[in-house]
Short mmCIF file of C-alpha atoms in Angstrom, two decimals:
data_model
loop_
_atom_site.label_atom_id
_atom_site.label_comp_id
_atom_site.label_asym_id
_atom_site.label_seq_id
_atom_site.Cartn_x
_atom_site.Cartn_y
_atom_site.Cartn_z
CA UNK A 17 -28.26 84.71 -12.30
CA UNK A 18 -31.66 86.00 -10.08
CA UNK A 19 -35.44 85.60 -10.20
CA UNK A 20 -37.72 88.47 -8.77
CA UNK A 21 -41.25 87.97 -9.45
CA UNK A 22 -43.39 89.90 -12.09
CA UNK A 23 -45.53 90.67 -9.25
CA UNK A 24 -43.80 93.24 -8.22
CA UNK A 25 -43.37 94.01 -4.50
CA UNK A 26 -46.12 93.39 -1.46
CA UNK A 27 -47.75 95.75 -0.20
CA UNK A 28 -46.24 97.68 2.52
CA UNK A 29 -45.79 95.41 6.10
CA UNK A 30 -46.29 96.73 9.07
CA UNK A 31 -42.60 95.69 11.75
CA UNK A 32 -44.23 96.76 14.99
CA UNK A 33 -46.99 94.79 15.69
CA UNK A 34 -47.35 91.49 16.60
CA UNK A 35 -49.52 88.53 15.23
CA UNK A 36 -52.56 88.97 17.31
CA UNK A 37 -52.19 93.00 16.87
CA UNK A 38 -52.32 92.93 13.50
CA UNK A 39 -55.75 90.61 12.52
CA UNK A 40 -57.93 91.46 15.27
CA UNK A 41 -56.97 95.24 15.36
CA UNK A 42 -55.41 96.55 12.38
CA UNK A 43 -57.11 96.91 8.56
CA UNK A 44 -54.75 96.46 6.30
CA UNK A 45 -55.26 97.62 2.81
CA UNK A 46 -55.22 94.01 1.32
CA UNK A 47 -57.60 93.00 4.06
CA UNK A 48 -60.86 92.77 2.42
CA UNK A 49 -64.31 94.68 3.35
CA UNK A 50 -66.18 92.29 5.25
CA UNK A 51 -70.08 93.86 5.43
CA UNK A 52 -71.68 93.93 9.55
CA UNK A 53 -73.04 91.14 10.29
CA UNK A 54 -70.91 87.99 9.02
CA UNK A 55 -69.01 86.29 10.87
CA UNK A 56 -65.55 85.56 10.99
CA UNK A 57 -66.00 82.25 12.35
CA UNK A 58 -68.01 79.17 11.86
CA UNK A 59 -68.14 76.36 14.42
CA UNK A 60 -67.92 73.27 12.18
CA UNK A 61 -70.54 71.01 14.10
CA UNK A 62 -72.14 73.19 16.07
CA UNK A 63 -72.69 75.90 13.16
CA UNK A 64 -72.18 78.88 15.85
CA UNK A 65 -71.31 82.74 14.32
CA UNK A 66 -68.37 83.52 16.42
CA UNK A 67 -67.42 87.86 15.29
CA UNK A 68 -64.20 89.79 16.11
CA UNK A 69 -65.21 90.61 20.00
CA UNK A 70 -66.13 87.19 20.77
CA UNK A 71 -62.73 86.31 19.17
CA UNK A 72 -61.05 89.22 21.36
CA UNK A 73 -62.51 87.96 24.66
CA UNK A 74 -62.15 84.34 24.20
CA UNK A 75 -57.75 84.93 23.17
CA UNK A 76 -57.85 87.13 25.81
CA UNK A 77 -59.52 85.10 28.77
CA UNK A 78 -57.18 82.05 27.64
CA UNK A 79 -54.09 84.20 27.68
CA UNK A 80 -55.71 85.32 31.83
CA UNK A 81 -55.61 81.73 32.75
CA UNK A 82 -51.93 81.32 30.96
CA UNK A 83 -50.16 83.58 32.28
CA UNK A 84 -51.49 83.76 36.11
CA UNK A 85 -51.96 79.52 36.48
CA UNK A 86 -48.81 78.47 34.04
CA UNK A 87 -46.91 81.65 34.21
CA UNK A 88 -46.98 81.99 30.12
CA UNK A 89 -45.18 85.65 29.05
CA UNK A 90 -43.48 86.92 26.26
CA UNK A 91 -39.93 84.53 24.69
CA UNK A 92 -40.93 81.73 26.84
CA UNK A 93 -41.58 78.63 24.56
CA UNK A 94 -44.80 76.54 24.39
CA UNK A 95 -44.55 74.56 20.90
CA UNK A 96 -47.47 71.47 19.96
CA UNK A 97 -45.45 68.98 18.15
CA UNK A 98 -44.24 66.30 20.24
CA UNK A 99 -41.21 65.66 18.45
CA UNK A 100 -39.58 68.66 18.99
CA UNK A 101 -40.41 69.14 22.90
CA UNK A 102 -37.00 68.09 24.03
CA UNK A 103 -35.23 70.01 21.72
CA UNK A 104 -37.32 73.31 22.43
CA UNK A 105 -37.18 72.75 26.19
CA UNK A 106 -40.32 72.83 26.61
CA UNK A 107 -42.94 73.80 29.29
CA UNK A 108 -46.32 72.88 28.92
CA UNK A 109 -48.11 71.13 25.19
CA UNK A 110 -51.60 72.09 24.11
CA UNK A 111 -52.10 69.02 21.71
CA UNK A 112 -56.08 68.48 20.35
CA UNK A 113 -57.71 65.06 21.69
CA UNK A 114 -56.74 62.59 18.77
CA UNK A 115 -53.45 63.15 19.76
CA UNK A 116 -53.16 63.05 24.01
CA UNK A 117 -52.33 59.60 23.81
CA UNK A 118 -49.36 59.89 21.92
CA UNK A 119 -49.40 63.31 23.42
CA UNK A 120 -48.67 62.56 26.87
CA UNK A 121 -46.47 59.47 26.71
CA UNK A 122 -44.16 61.24 25.14
CA UNK A 123 -44.64 64.36 28.37
CA UNK A 124 -43.71 61.67 30.03
CA UNK A 125 -40.98 61.06 28.73
CA UNK A 126 -39.27 64.59 29.24
CA UNK A 127 -40.45 64.87 32.85
CA UNK A 128 -43.89 66.83 31.89
CA UNK A 129 -46.02 66.78 34.95
CA UNK A 130 -50.31 66.29 33.96
CA UNK A 131 -51.64 69.08 35.02
CA UNK A 132 -48.78 71.15 32.29
CA UNK A 133 -50.86 69.02 29.33
CA UNK A 134 -54.13 71.14 27.63
CA UNK A 135 -56.22 69.80 25.47
CA UNK A 136 -57.85 71.26 22.88
CA UNK A 137 -60.56 69.36 21.65
CA UNK A 138 -63.80 70.10 19.49
CA UNK A 139 -64.68 72.97 19.41
CA UNK A 140 -69.25 74.41 20.68
CA UNK A 141 -68.80 76.45 23.07
CA UNK A 142 -69.18 73.17 26.08
CA UNK A 143 -65.42 72.26 27.40
CA UNK A 144 -66.92 68.57 27.78
CA UNK A 145 -65.28 65.89 29.87
CA UNK A 146 -62.49 63.86 28.53
CA UNK A 147 -62.48 60.50 27.65
CA UNK A 148 -61.61 58.03 30.69
CA UNK A 149 -58.06 57.53 32.12
CA UNK A 150 -57.74 61.40 30.95
CA UNK A 151 -60.07 62.91 33.16
CA UNK A 152 -56.89 64.58 35.62
CA UNK A 153 -55.69 66.59 32.21
CA UNK A 154 -57.37 70.33 31.46
CA UNK A 155 -59.17 71.77 28.83
CA UNK A 156 -58.01 75.14 26.93
CA UNK A 157 -61.80 75.75 26.77
CA UNK A 158 -62.48 75.98 30.34
CA UNK A 159 -59.33 78.16 31.08
CA UNK A 160 -60.70 80.63 28.73
CA UNK A 161 -64.27 80.43 29.88
CA UNK A 162 -61.76 80.33 33.44
CA UNK A 163 -60.27 83.72 32.20
CA UNK A 164 -62.74 85.26 30.91
CA UNK A 165 -64.88 85.12 33.93
CA UNK A 166 -62.17 86.71 35.99
CA UNK A 167 -62.87 90.42 33.93
CA UNK A 168 -58.53 91.05 34.19
CA UNK A 169 -56.53 91.60 30.40
CA UNK A 170 -53.77 91.20 29.21
CA UNK A 171 -52.67 93.94 27.48
CA UNK A 172 -51.22 94.47 24.06
CA UNK A 173 -47.45 95.73 24.41
CA UNK A 174 -46.68 98.37 21.87
CA UNK A 175 -43.71 97.56 19.94
CA UNK A 176 -40.64 99.66 18.69
CA UNK A 177 -40.04 100.49 14.70
CA UNK A 178 -38.26 97.42 13.25
CA UNK A 179 -39.11 95.25 16.36
CA UNK A 180 -41.94 92.64 14.93
CA UNK A 181 -38.64 91.43 12.80
CA UNK A 182 -36.14 89.82 16.35
CA UNK A 183 -39.81 89.18 17.64
CA UNK A 184 -40.48 85.57 17.34
CA UNK A 185 -44.00 84.15 17.29
CA UNK A 186 -43.67 81.11 17.54
CA UNK A 187 -41.07 78.34 17.10
CA UNK A 188 -42.13 75.78 13.94
CA UNK A 189 -41.00 72.49 13.41
CA UNK A 190 -39.59 71.89 10.44
CA UNK A 191 -38.28 68.49 8.34
CA UNK A 192 -34.87 70.73 8.18
CA UNK A 193 -35.40 69.43 4.65
CA UNK A 194 -33.18 72.18 3.68
CA UNK A 195 -30.05 71.37 5.77
CA UNK A 196 -29.94 67.73 4.68
CA UNK A 197 -30.81 66.60 8.30
CA UNK A 198 -34.40 65.68 8.22
CA UNK A 199 -34.40 63.72 11.62
CA UNK A 200 -33.38 66.06 13.53
CA UNK A 201 -36.55 68.29 12.55
CA UNK A 202 -34.76 71.55 14.09
CA UNK A 203 -37.15 74.35 15.03
CA UNK A 204 -37.53 77.31 13.08
CA UNK A 205 -38.13 80.58 14.54
CA UNK A 206 -40.41 82.57 13.24
CA UNK A 207 -40.98 86.18 13.63
CA UNK A 208 -43.94 88.14 13.63
CA UNK A 209 -42.88 90.05 10.85
CA UNK A 210 -42.62 87.04 8.60
CA UNK A 211 -45.79 85.76 9.04
CA UNK A 212 -48.03 89.26 8.35
CA UNK A 213 -45.07 88.91 4.95
CA UNK A 214 -46.43 86.06 4.80
CA UNK A 215 -50.51 87.24 4.79
CA UNK A 216 -49.75 89.61 2.89
CA UNK A 217 -48.14 88.40 0.19
CA UNK A 218 -50.16 85.47 -0.52
CA UNK A 219 -53.56 87.93 -0.77
CA UNK A 220 -51.23 90.13 -3.21
CA UNK A 221 -51.06 87.01 -4.64
CA UNK A 222 -55.30 86.17 -4.27
CA UNK A 223 -57.00 89.49 -3.67
CA UNK A 224 -60.95 88.84 -3.30
CA UNK A 225 -62.08 92.09 -5.35
CA UNK A 226 -65.62 93.97 -3.80
CA UNK A 227 -67.25 91.83 -6.73
CA UNK A 228 -66.32 88.30 -5.85
CA UNK A 229 -69.16 86.66 -3.66
CA UNK A 230 -67.38 86.20 0.23
CA UNK A 231 -69.51 86.17 2.90
CA UNK A 232 -71.57 82.63 0.74
CA UNK A 233 -68.86 81.06 0.06
CA UNK A 234 -68.03 77.58 1.96
CA UNK A 235 -64.45 76.36 1.88
CA UNK A 236 -63.67 72.83 0.96
CA UNK A 237 -61.54 71.93 4.20
CA UNK A 238 -64.37 72.56 5.84
CA UNK A 239 -66.51 68.95 3.58
CA UNK A 240 -63.87 66.95 4.40
CA UNK A 241 -65.61 64.21 5.74
CA UNK A 242 -68.50 64.88 2.97
CA UNK A 243 -69.13 63.52 -0.33
CA UNK A 244 -69.20 65.81 -2.39
CA UNK A 245 -71.47 65.23 -6.18
CA UNK A 246 -71.85 68.21 -7.83
CA UNK A 247 -69.69 71.91 -8.08
CA UNK A 248 -68.67 71.78 -10.71
CA UNK A 249 -70.14 75.08 -11.34
CA UNK A 250 -69.50 77.04 -8.54
CA UNK A 251 -65.59 75.72 -8.23
CA UNK A 252 -63.87 79.03 -9.27
CA UNK A 253 -60.36 77.46 -8.21
CA UNK A 254 -58.02 74.43 -7.30
CA UNK A 255 -54.96 74.54 -5.32
CA UNK A 256 -53.04 71.15 -6.05
CA UNK A 257 -49.43 70.39 -3.43
CA UNK A 258 -46.50 68.86 -3.82
CA UNK A 259 -48.48 65.70 -2.85
CA UNK A 260 -49.21 62.88 -6.03
CA UNK A 261 -51.04 63.73 -8.83
CA UNK A 262 -51.77 61.50 -11.62
CA UNK A 263 -51.52 63.05 -15.39
CA UNK A 264 -54.89 60.97 -15.70
CA UNK A 265 -56.84 62.51 -12.87
CA UNK A 266 -55.55 65.62 -13.61
CA UNK A 267 -56.45 65.96 -17.93
CA UNK A 268 -59.34 64.55 -16.14
CA UNK A 269 -60.35 67.50 -14.36
CA UNK A 270 -59.50 70.08 -16.86
CA UNK A 271 -62.38 68.53 -19.27
CA UNK A 272 -64.23 68.06 -15.52
CA UNK A 273 -63.81 72.06 -14.32
CA UNK A 274 -63.05 74.13 -17.67
CA UNK A 275 -63.70 77.58 -16.22
CA UNK A 276 -61.61 76.69 -13.59
CA UNK A 277 -57.76 77.69 -12.01
CA UNK A 278 -56.35 74.29 -11.89
CA UNK A 279 -52.91 74.58 -10.01
CA UNK A 280 -49.99 74.24 -7.73
CA UNK A 281 -48.57 76.03 -4.95
CA UNK A 282 -45.05 76.04 -3.13
CA UNK A 283 -43.20 76.60 -0.07
CA UNK A 284 -42.19 75.98 3.50
CA UNK A 285 -41.95 76.33 6.91
CA UNK A 286 -38.86 78.30 6.84
CA UNK A 287 -40.46 81.16 4.14
CA UNK A 288 -43.61 81.31 6.60
CA UNK A 289 -45.60 79.76 3.45
CA UNK A 290 -45.52 80.84 0.08
CA UNK A 291 -42.72 80.54 -2.08
CA UNK A 292 -44.31 81.10 -5.64
CA UNK A 293 -48.08 81.33 -6.57
CA UNK A 294 -50.47 80.58 -9.39
CA UNK A 295 -49.69 82.19 -12.58
CA UNK A 296 -52.72 83.88 -14.07
CA UNK A 297 -52.31 82.58 -17.53
CA UNK A 298 -52.23 80.15 -18.63
CA UNK A 299 -55.35 79.18 -16.43
CA UNK A 300 -54.26 75.40 -16.19
CA UNK A 301 -50.25 74.96 -14.95
CA UNK A 302 -48.65 72.57 -16.03
CA UNK A 303 -48.13 69.07 -14.27
CA UNK A 304 -44.72 69.86 -13.72
CA UNK A 305 -44.80 73.08 -12.45
CA UNK A 306 -44.67 75.22 -9.00
CA UNK A 307 -46.33 78.27 -10.42
CA UNK A 308 -44.54 82.06 -10.23
CA UNK A 309 -42.38 83.18 -7.62
CA UNK A 310 -45.44 85.71 -5.17
CA UNK A 311 -44.71 88.66 -4.53
CA UNK A 312 -41.19 89.99 -2.71
CA UNK A 313 -39.29 86.78 -3.59
CA UNK A 314 -36.08 86.44 -5.22
CA UNK A 315 -35.24 83.58 -5.72
CA UNK A 316 -31.27 81.96 -7.63
CA UNK A 317 -30.12 78.47 -8.88
CA UNK A 318 -26.91 77.86 -8.05
CA UNK A 319 -25.77 74.42 -9.95
CA UNK A 320 -23.18 71.93 -8.10
CA UNK A 321 -20.48 73.89 -9.01
CA UNK A 322 -21.51 76.65 -7.08
CA UNK A 323 -22.64 78.48 -10.52
CA UNK A 324 -25.85 80.71 -10.94
CA UNK A 325 -28.00 79.03 -13.57
CA UNK A 326 -30.24 80.73 -16.08
CA UNK A 327 -32.97 80.40 -17.38
CA UNK A 328 -33.70 76.25 -17.97
CA UNK A 329 -30.37 75.24 -16.31
CA UNK A 330 -31.28 72.64 -13.24
CA UNK A 331 -29.81 73.83 -9.95
CA UNK A 332 -31.14 73.90 -6.18
CA UNK A 333 -33.60 76.46 -5.61
CA UNK A 334 -32.87 79.36 -3.09
CA UNK A 335 -34.79 82.14 -1.66
CA UNK A 336 -34.97 85.48 -0.30
CA UNK A 337 -38.58 86.81 0.54
CA UNK A 338 -39.89 88.88 3.23
CA UNK A 339 -41.26 86.74 4.80
CA UNK A 340 -37.72 83.83 5.98
CA UNK A 341 -37.89 82.76 8.87
CA UNK A 342 -35.47 84.59 11.26
CA UNK A 343 -33.56 81.13 11.32
CA UNK A 344 -32.86 77.81 13.34
CA UNK A 345 -33.18 77.38 17.15
CA UNK A 346 -30.01 77.54 18.27
CA UNK A 347 -28.95 76.99 14.32
CA UNK A 348 -28.31 80.39 12.61
CA UNK A 349 -27.63 80.07 9.15
CA UNK A 350 -27.58 82.43 6.52
CA UNK A 351 -29.06 81.09 3.63
CA UNK A 352 -32.86 79.74 2.87
CA UNK A 353 -31.32 76.21 0.64
CA UNK A 354 -34.53 74.57 -0.23
CA UNK A 355 -32.51 71.13 -0.54
CA UNK A 356 -34.95 70.41 -4.40
CA UNK A 357 -33.87 70.19 -7.74
CA UNK A 358 -35.18 72.44 -10.53
CA UNK A 359 -35.14 74.96 -12.95
CA UNK A 360 -36.88 78.21 -13.30
CA UNK A 361 -37.78 78.34 -17.37
CA UNK A 362 -38.19 81.55 -19.46
CA UNK A 363 -41.86 81.94 -17.94
CA UNK A 364 -40.03 82.38 -15.15
CA UNK A 365 -42.09 79.05 -13.77
CA UNK A 366 -40.06 76.66 -11.15
CA UNK A 367 -40.06 73.08 -12.41
CA UNK A 368 -38.96 69.87 -11.08
CA UNK A 369 -38.07 67.83 -13.07
CA UNK A 370 -36.21 64.97 -14.78
CA UNK A 371 -34.60 65.11 -18.45
CA UNK A 372 -33.66 62.42 -20.48
CA UNK A 373 -32.01 63.17 -23.49
CA UNK A 374 -33.25 66.58 -23.82
CA UNK A 375 -37.23 65.34 -23.31
CA UNK A 376 -38.54 66.25 -19.28
CA UNK A 377 -40.16 63.83 -17.02
CA UNK A 378 -41.63 65.13 -14.31
CA UNK A 379 -41.25 62.97 -11.09
CA UNK A 380 -45.09 62.82 -10.10
CA UNK A 381 -46.76 61.98 -12.91
CA UNK A 382 -44.51 58.70 -12.88
CA UNK A 383 -45.04 58.84 -9.20
CA UNK A 384 -49.27 58.49 -10.03
CA UNK A 385 -48.69 56.16 -12.54
CA UNK A 386 -46.85 53.79 -10.68
CA UNK A 387 -49.10 54.28 -7.53
CA UNK A 388 -52.09 52.98 -9.52
CA UNK A 389 -50.05 49.13 -9.55
CA UNK A 390 -51.97 46.97 -7.40
CA UNK A 391 -48.79 46.48 -4.98
CA UNK A 392 -46.93 49.35 -4.14
CA UNK A 393 -47.63 51.38 -1.39
CA UNK A 394 -46.19 54.28 -1.74
CA UNK A 395 -43.23 56.22 -4.29
CA UNK A 396 -40.92 58.55 -4.69
CA UNK A 397 -39.47 59.15 -8.04
CA UNK A 398 -35.64 60.62 -9.03
CA UNK A 399 -33.38 61.31 -11.65
CA UNK A 400 -29.72 59.54 -11.82
CA UNK A 401 -27.09 60.51 -13.28
CA UNK A 402 -27.21 58.43 -16.28
CA UNK A 403 -23.22 58.41 -19.78
CA UNK A 404 -26.02 58.09 -22.53
CA UNK A 405 -29.14 59.62 -21.82
CA UNK A 406 -27.99 62.24 -19.44
CA UNK A 407 -30.36 61.40 -16.96
CA UNK A 408 -32.61 58.37 -16.13
CA UNK A 409 -35.74 57.72 -13.70
CA UNK A 410 -35.24 55.64 -10.39
CA UNK A 411 -38.45 54.29 -8.85
CA UNK A 412 -37.85 53.54 -5.04
CA UNK A 413 -41.39 52.29 -3.68
CA UNK A 414 -42.59 50.84 -0.66
CA UNK A 415 -44.93 47.48 -1.54
CA UNK A 416 -48.90 47.19 -0.13
CA UNK A 417 -49.24 43.81 2.05
CA UNK A 418 -50.23 41.72 -1.35
CA UNK A 419 -46.38 43.15 -2.40
CA UNK A 420 -44.52 42.01 0.10
CA UNK A 421 -45.55 38.17 -0.15
CA UNK A 422 -44.01 37.98 -3.80
CA UNK A 423 -40.29 37.35 -5.19
CA UNK A 424 -38.66 40.72 -5.85
CA UNK A 425 -37.24 40.66 -9.07
CA UNK A 426 -41.20 39.23 -10.45
CA UNK A 427 -42.02 42.92 -7.84
CA UNK A 428 -39.61 45.23 -9.91
CA UNK A 429 -40.71 44.00 -13.44
CA UNK A 430 -43.78 44.01 -12.63
CA UNK A 431 -43.28 47.67 -12.00
CA UNK A 432 -41.71 48.60 -14.69
CA UNK A 433 -44.08 46.54 -17.47
CA UNK A 434 -46.62 49.16 -16.10
CA UNK A 435 -45.28 51.86 -16.61
CA UNK A 436 -43.72 50.87 -19.93
CA UNK A 437 -47.27 50.53 -20.49
CA UNK A 438 -48.60 53.59 -20.13
CA UNK A 439 -45.89 56.28 -20.20
CA UNK A 440 -43.48 57.01 -23.25
CA UNK A 441 -40.65 54.89 -24.17
CA UNK A 442 -37.88 58.20 -22.88
CA UNK A 443 -40.91 57.87 -19.53
CA UNK A 444 -39.55 54.15 -18.90
CA UNK A 445 -38.59 53.43 -15.48
CA UNK A 446 -34.55 53.23 -15.52
CA UNK A 447 -35.06 50.52 -12.23
CA UNK A 448 -36.95 50.34 -9.08
CA UNK A 449 -36.09 49.79 -5.84
CA UNK A 450 -37.90 48.55 -3.10
CA UNK A 451 -37.25 50.19 0.11
CA UNK A 452 -39.31 49.54 3.61
CA UNK A 453 -40.26 53.11 4.20
CA UNK A 454 -40.58 56.50 1.81
CA UNK A 455 -38.57 59.63 3.71
CA UNK A 456 -41.09 62.51 4.12
CA UNK A 457 -41.85 65.20 5.94
CA UNK A 458 -43.81 65.63 8.32
CA UNK A 459 -46.11 67.38 7.21
CA UNK A 460 -45.72 65.00 4.26
CA UNK A 461 -43.22 66.48 1.58
CA UNK A 462 -40.90 64.22 -0.29
CA UNK A 463 -37.40 63.84 1.32
CA UNK A 464 -36.18 63.30 -2.75
CA UNK A 465 -32.73 64.82 -1.32
CA UNK A 466 -31.85 62.10 0.49
CA UNK A 467 -32.96 59.46 -1.68
CA UNK A 468 -31.32 61.20 -4.51
CA UNK A 469 -27.69 60.07 -2.68
CA UNK A 470 -28.67 56.26 -2.53
CA UNK A 471 -30.06 56.77 -6.01
CA UNK A 472 -26.37 57.39 -7.48
CA UNK A 473 -24.59 54.49 -5.09
CA UNK A 474 -27.57 52.52 -6.66
CA UNK A 475 -26.16 53.89 -9.97
CA UNK A 476 -22.90 52.44 -9.66
CA UNK A 477 -23.99 48.97 -7.62
CA UNK A 478 -26.60 48.55 -10.11
CA UNK A 479 -23.16 49.38 -13.31
CA UNK A 480 -26.76 52.12 -14.42
CA UNK A 481 -22.57 53.64 -14.03
CA UNK A 482 -20.88 52.07 -17.61
CA UNK A 483 -18.05 53.22 -19.42
CA UNK A 484 -18.68 54.47 -22.85
CA UNK A 485 -17.40 52.30 -25.51
CA UNK A 486 -17.47 53.44 -29.13
CA UNK A 487 -19.67 50.20 -30.89
CA UNK A 488 -22.81 49.17 -28.94
CA UNK A 489 -25.14 46.57 -29.39
CA UNK A 490 -29.30 47.02 -30.59
CA UNK A 491 -30.39 44.65 -27.74
CA UNK A 492 -27.44 47.77 -25.62
CA UNK A 493 -28.70 50.09 -27.46
CA UNK A 494 -32.56 49.19 -26.64
CA UNK A 495 -31.99 48.44 -23.23
CA UNK A 496 -30.38 52.53 -22.48
CA UNK A 497 -33.81 53.96 -24.68
CA UNK A 498 -32.07 54.91 -27.63
CA UNK A 499 -33.75 52.94 -29.68
CA UNK A 500 -37.30 53.40 -30.80
CA UNK A 501 -39.23 52.67 -34.42
CA UNK A 502 -38.52 56.14 -35.74
CA UNK A 503 -34.75 55.91 -35.22
CA UNK A 504 -34.09 52.62 -35.71
CA UNK A 505 -33.63 53.33 -40.14
CA UNK A 506 -30.69 56.87 -39.36
CA UNK A 507 -28.54 54.67 -36.44
CA UNK A 508 -28.59 51.47 -39.44
CA UNK A 509 -30.19 48.27 -37.01
#
């Protein structure tokens, strides 16, 4: 079956505006009113306030210099991610000063000269000298100043109706986990329409009403380097990403912030951002839930045999949304296949889980528990097929420096014991595999699909997939987790 967002379709999405035209020149119906004098941006270090007129001036100044000095015009490819330089045939690189050494090394390998590498510094209104060895590189701030002084303008072109759906705004490097080829780092083509659509979809999921404070809100991302000691009475919502949150930490947050919405988001590069949004009820989402479909998003869950799943049936999540990317650079695709195995329950929440003898086990919960082990550096938990339990958890782990000097058998036993002491019997690990690194996307998302294939092979190699037999001993039943204290009598043991 096909699942539709309960929130319905988003507000009207213009198809004749570019991204800068929509953001800087248009007041959309979903945009909150901005009181006069409220800045658009605040420089975090200097505290300088930047208004709309200043943003217009700086944007045009940079555009003038990119056009005149570097001949950057429509359809030129200028991505920032170094892994994509060769694939995208880049002619200009803009990088933050922190990544300059890595970027210049990559640029040399593909023949991009130093004068076509621009440095983005922390903005404070001044262009500062670069550190020794990199003085020859130009800064973005210097170009903005030069372009602003020229007095020239780069006029925005009026698009035809529907043109923004075809006009590419930028290419974004993707892990391509949706195509199961994560090492290729494909370039996703994001149109102006798709990017604008994601802004509108996201705003529909998080409307700021007139009564909501907007001029005195400080976002936590600006306070990342500070230790916040007292925010509980001011915090209204906490959005978790796909990074691991232990069950213990999650329930402590609920206790600490009873008035706040605590939820998890889900999205991808190929959808220009959001796929799901937090449900309005209950206030605290389930640990293994990624929320409900965002406005305008349609989904289907496809089972391994190619048929469509219904409620509570597991399969691969596939998505349609107004914000979907145009495709991959040099590799068009028709359907957005996320590569994530999920189910959609009757509350229409997207759930990632392992099903052990009918019990639901959230991989993220086990991963959080395993990360508490002092010898574990990173972890990914997957479910592998099992003839008696349906699925069982298998953990791929990487070790801390201290763990690398301990015998492997002792480590595996220690990790399994750690989980057994902290989790219910049906959540116990069936096996632990130690590997060098956990495959992830550049943004840090676990690539479970690659490990699922390895897990299936391990299930066979380690006799985790034996042929069922009619009579099993008590020891064998206990080993696969069927025997617990409550049902031993029913089995006649």
